[in-house]
Short mmCIF file of C-alpha atoms in Angstrom, two decimals:
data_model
loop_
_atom_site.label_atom_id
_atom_site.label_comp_id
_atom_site.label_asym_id
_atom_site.label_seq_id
_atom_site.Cartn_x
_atom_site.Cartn_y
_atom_site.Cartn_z
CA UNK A 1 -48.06 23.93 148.06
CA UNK A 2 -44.12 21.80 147.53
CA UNK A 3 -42.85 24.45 149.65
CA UNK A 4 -39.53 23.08 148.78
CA UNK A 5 -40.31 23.01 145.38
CA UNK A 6 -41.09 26.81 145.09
CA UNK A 7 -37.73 27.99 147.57
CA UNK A 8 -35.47 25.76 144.83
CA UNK A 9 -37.50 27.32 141.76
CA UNK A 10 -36.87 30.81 142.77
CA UNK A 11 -34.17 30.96 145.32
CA UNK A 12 -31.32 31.92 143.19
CA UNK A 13 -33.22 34.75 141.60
CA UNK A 14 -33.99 36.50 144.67
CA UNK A 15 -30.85 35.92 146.32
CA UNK A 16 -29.34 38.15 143.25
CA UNK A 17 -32.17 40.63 143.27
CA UNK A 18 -31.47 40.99 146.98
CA UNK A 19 -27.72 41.06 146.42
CA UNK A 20 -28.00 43.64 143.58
CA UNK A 21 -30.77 45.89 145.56
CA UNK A 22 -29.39 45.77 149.19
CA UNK A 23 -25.41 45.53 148.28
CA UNK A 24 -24.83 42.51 150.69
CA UNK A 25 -24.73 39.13 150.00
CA UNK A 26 -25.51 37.72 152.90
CA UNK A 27 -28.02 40.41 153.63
CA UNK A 28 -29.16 38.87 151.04
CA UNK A 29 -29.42 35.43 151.61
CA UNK A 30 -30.97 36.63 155.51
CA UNK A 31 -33.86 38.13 153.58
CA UNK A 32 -34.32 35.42 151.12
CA UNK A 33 -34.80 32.90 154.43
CA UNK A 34 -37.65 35.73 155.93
CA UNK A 35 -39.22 35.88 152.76
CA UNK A 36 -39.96 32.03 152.20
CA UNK A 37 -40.62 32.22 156.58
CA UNK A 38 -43.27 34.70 155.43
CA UNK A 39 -44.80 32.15 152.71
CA UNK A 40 -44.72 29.42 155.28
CA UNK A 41 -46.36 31.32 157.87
CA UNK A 42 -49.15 32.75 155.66
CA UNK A 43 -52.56 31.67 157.21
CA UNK A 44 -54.18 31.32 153.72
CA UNK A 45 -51.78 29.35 152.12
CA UNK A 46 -49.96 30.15 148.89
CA UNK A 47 -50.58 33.03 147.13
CA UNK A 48 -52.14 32.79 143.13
CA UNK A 49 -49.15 34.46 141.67
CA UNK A 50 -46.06 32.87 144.58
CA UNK A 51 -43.35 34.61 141.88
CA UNK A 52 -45.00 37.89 142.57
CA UNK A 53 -45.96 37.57 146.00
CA UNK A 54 -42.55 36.57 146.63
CA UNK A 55 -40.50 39.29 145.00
CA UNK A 56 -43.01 41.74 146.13
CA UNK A 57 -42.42 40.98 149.92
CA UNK A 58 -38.89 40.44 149.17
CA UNK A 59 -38.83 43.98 147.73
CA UNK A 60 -40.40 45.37 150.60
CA UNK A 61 -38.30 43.76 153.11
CA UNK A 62 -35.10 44.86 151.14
CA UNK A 63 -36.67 48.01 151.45
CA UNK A 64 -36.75 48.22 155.36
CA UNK A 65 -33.28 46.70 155.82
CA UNK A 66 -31.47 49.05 153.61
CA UNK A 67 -32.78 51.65 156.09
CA UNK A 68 -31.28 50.39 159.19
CA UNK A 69 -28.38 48.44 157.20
CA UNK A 70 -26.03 51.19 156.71
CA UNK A 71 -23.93 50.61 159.21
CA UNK A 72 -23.17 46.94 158.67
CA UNK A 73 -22.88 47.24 154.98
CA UNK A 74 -19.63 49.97 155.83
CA UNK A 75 -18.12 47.38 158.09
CA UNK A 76 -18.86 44.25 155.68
CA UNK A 77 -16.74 46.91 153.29
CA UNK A 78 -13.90 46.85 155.39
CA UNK A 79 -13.37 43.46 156.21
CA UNK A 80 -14.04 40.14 154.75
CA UNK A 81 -16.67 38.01 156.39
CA UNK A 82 -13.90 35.75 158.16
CA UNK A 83 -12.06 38.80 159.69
CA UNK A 84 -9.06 37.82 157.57
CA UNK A 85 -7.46 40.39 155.09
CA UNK A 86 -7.49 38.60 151.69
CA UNK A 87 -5.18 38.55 148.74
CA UNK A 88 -6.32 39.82 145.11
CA UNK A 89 -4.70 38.05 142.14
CA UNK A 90 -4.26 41.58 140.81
CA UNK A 91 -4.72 44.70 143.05
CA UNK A 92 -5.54 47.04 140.71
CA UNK A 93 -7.96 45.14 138.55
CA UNK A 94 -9.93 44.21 141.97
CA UNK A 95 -9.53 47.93 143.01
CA UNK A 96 -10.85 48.86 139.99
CA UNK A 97 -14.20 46.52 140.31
CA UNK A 98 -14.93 47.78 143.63
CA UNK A 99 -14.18 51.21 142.23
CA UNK A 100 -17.02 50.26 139.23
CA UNK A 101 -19.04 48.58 141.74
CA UNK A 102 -18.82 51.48 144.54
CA UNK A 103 -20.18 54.09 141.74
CA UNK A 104 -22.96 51.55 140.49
CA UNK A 105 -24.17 51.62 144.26
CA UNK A 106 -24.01 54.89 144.36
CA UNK A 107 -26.02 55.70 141.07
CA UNK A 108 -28.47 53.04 142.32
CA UNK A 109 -28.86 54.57 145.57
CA UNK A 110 -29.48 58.05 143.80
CA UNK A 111 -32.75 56.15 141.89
CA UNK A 112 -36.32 56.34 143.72
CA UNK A 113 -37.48 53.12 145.51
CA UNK A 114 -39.58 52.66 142.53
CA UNK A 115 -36.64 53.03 139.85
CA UNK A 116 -34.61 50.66 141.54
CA UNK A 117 -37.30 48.31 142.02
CA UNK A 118 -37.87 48.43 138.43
CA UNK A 119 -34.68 48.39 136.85
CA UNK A 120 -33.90 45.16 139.06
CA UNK A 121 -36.97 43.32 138.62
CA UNK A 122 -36.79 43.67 134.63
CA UNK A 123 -32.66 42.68 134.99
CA UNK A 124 -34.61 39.54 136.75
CA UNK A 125 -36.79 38.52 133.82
CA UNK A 126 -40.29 39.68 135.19
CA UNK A 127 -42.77 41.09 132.56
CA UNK A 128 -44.33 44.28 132.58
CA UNK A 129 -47.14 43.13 134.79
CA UNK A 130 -45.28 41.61 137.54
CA UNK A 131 -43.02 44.43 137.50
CA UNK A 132 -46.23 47.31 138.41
CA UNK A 133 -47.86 44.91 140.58
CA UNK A 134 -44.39 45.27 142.74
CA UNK A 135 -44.07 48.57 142.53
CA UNK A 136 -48.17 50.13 142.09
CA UNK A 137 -48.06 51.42 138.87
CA UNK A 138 -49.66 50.37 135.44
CA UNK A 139 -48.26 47.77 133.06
CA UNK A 140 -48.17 50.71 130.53
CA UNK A 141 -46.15 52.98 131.98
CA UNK A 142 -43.55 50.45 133.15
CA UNK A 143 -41.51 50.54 130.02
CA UNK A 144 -41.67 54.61 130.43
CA UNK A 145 -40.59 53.94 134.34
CA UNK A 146 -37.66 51.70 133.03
CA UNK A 147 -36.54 54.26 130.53
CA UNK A 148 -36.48 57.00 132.40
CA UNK A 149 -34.41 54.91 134.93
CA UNK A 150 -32.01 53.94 132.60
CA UNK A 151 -31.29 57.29 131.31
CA UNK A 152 -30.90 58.56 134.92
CA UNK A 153 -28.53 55.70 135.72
CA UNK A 154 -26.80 56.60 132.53
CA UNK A 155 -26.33 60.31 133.45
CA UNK A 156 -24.97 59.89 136.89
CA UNK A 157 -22.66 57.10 135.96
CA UNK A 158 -21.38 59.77 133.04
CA UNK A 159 -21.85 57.25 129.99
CA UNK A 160 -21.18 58.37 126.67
CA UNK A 161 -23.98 59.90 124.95
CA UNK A 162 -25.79 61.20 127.93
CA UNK A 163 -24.94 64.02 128.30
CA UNK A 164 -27.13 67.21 129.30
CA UNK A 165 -27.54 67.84 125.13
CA UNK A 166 -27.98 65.20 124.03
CA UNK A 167 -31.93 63.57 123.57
#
């Protein structure tokens, strides 16, 4: 196995999963570097399917650290990463994205494990199978899974057309 091969070929995708399922970037990029540790340290070599393996143990490592990451996600919130206060070219259009991203967070936080798992793994490319091998279900209730998520995401974010009426 071109270990360095495999960390180029997939390192950018899992660096946004991570980013998208965790909220940190550089949470991100710390669980990115255990994942691939993982892969180098596994006695038996690669596994068949390294894409899956990969995002599976990346999903349950994002898993564990957005348990005891709480904390240091509030104080990444309040200050940049070099301590410095930073300028926005327009205050209210980058209050506003962190207004859009703070209640995307929040809606994703509100999903199960297996919701968010889903909804980010299919925003990643994977297919239906890779997606239920991550999160132990059937490829044919994936695409139920995904739309069930999507219409919960809808209704807590308040999007038109989901309301409690409406099919």
């Amino acid at each position: 196995m071109d270990l360095d091969a495999v960390f180029e070929e997939h390192r950018e995708a899992m660096c946004r999963y991570f980013t998208r399922y965790t909220g940190d970037a550089d949470l991100a990029e710390d669980l990115v570097q255990e994942t691939f540790w993982r892969l180098a340290r596994r006695p038996f070599g690669a596994p068949h399917h390294v894409k899956g393996w990969l995002f599976r143990v990346a999903t349950n490592l994002a898993k564990d650290a957005r348990k005891t990451s709480r904390r240091r996600e509030e104080l990444a919130r309040q200050t940049p990463g070099d301590g410095l206060p930073t300028v926005a070219a327009d205050p209210g259009e980058e209050l506003e994205r962190a207004e859009v991203r703070r209640q995307l967070r929040a809606a994703l936080d509100c999903l199960s494990h297996k919701e968010r798992t889903a909804l980010l793994l299919r925003e990643e490319g994977f297919a239906h199978r890779e997606i239920a091998a991550a999160v132990g279900t059937t490829t044919g209730s994936v695409g139920t899974l995904v739309a069930r998520a999507l219409a919960k995401l809808a209704r807590l974010l308040e999007l038109p057309g989901t309301a409690e009426g409406d099919p």
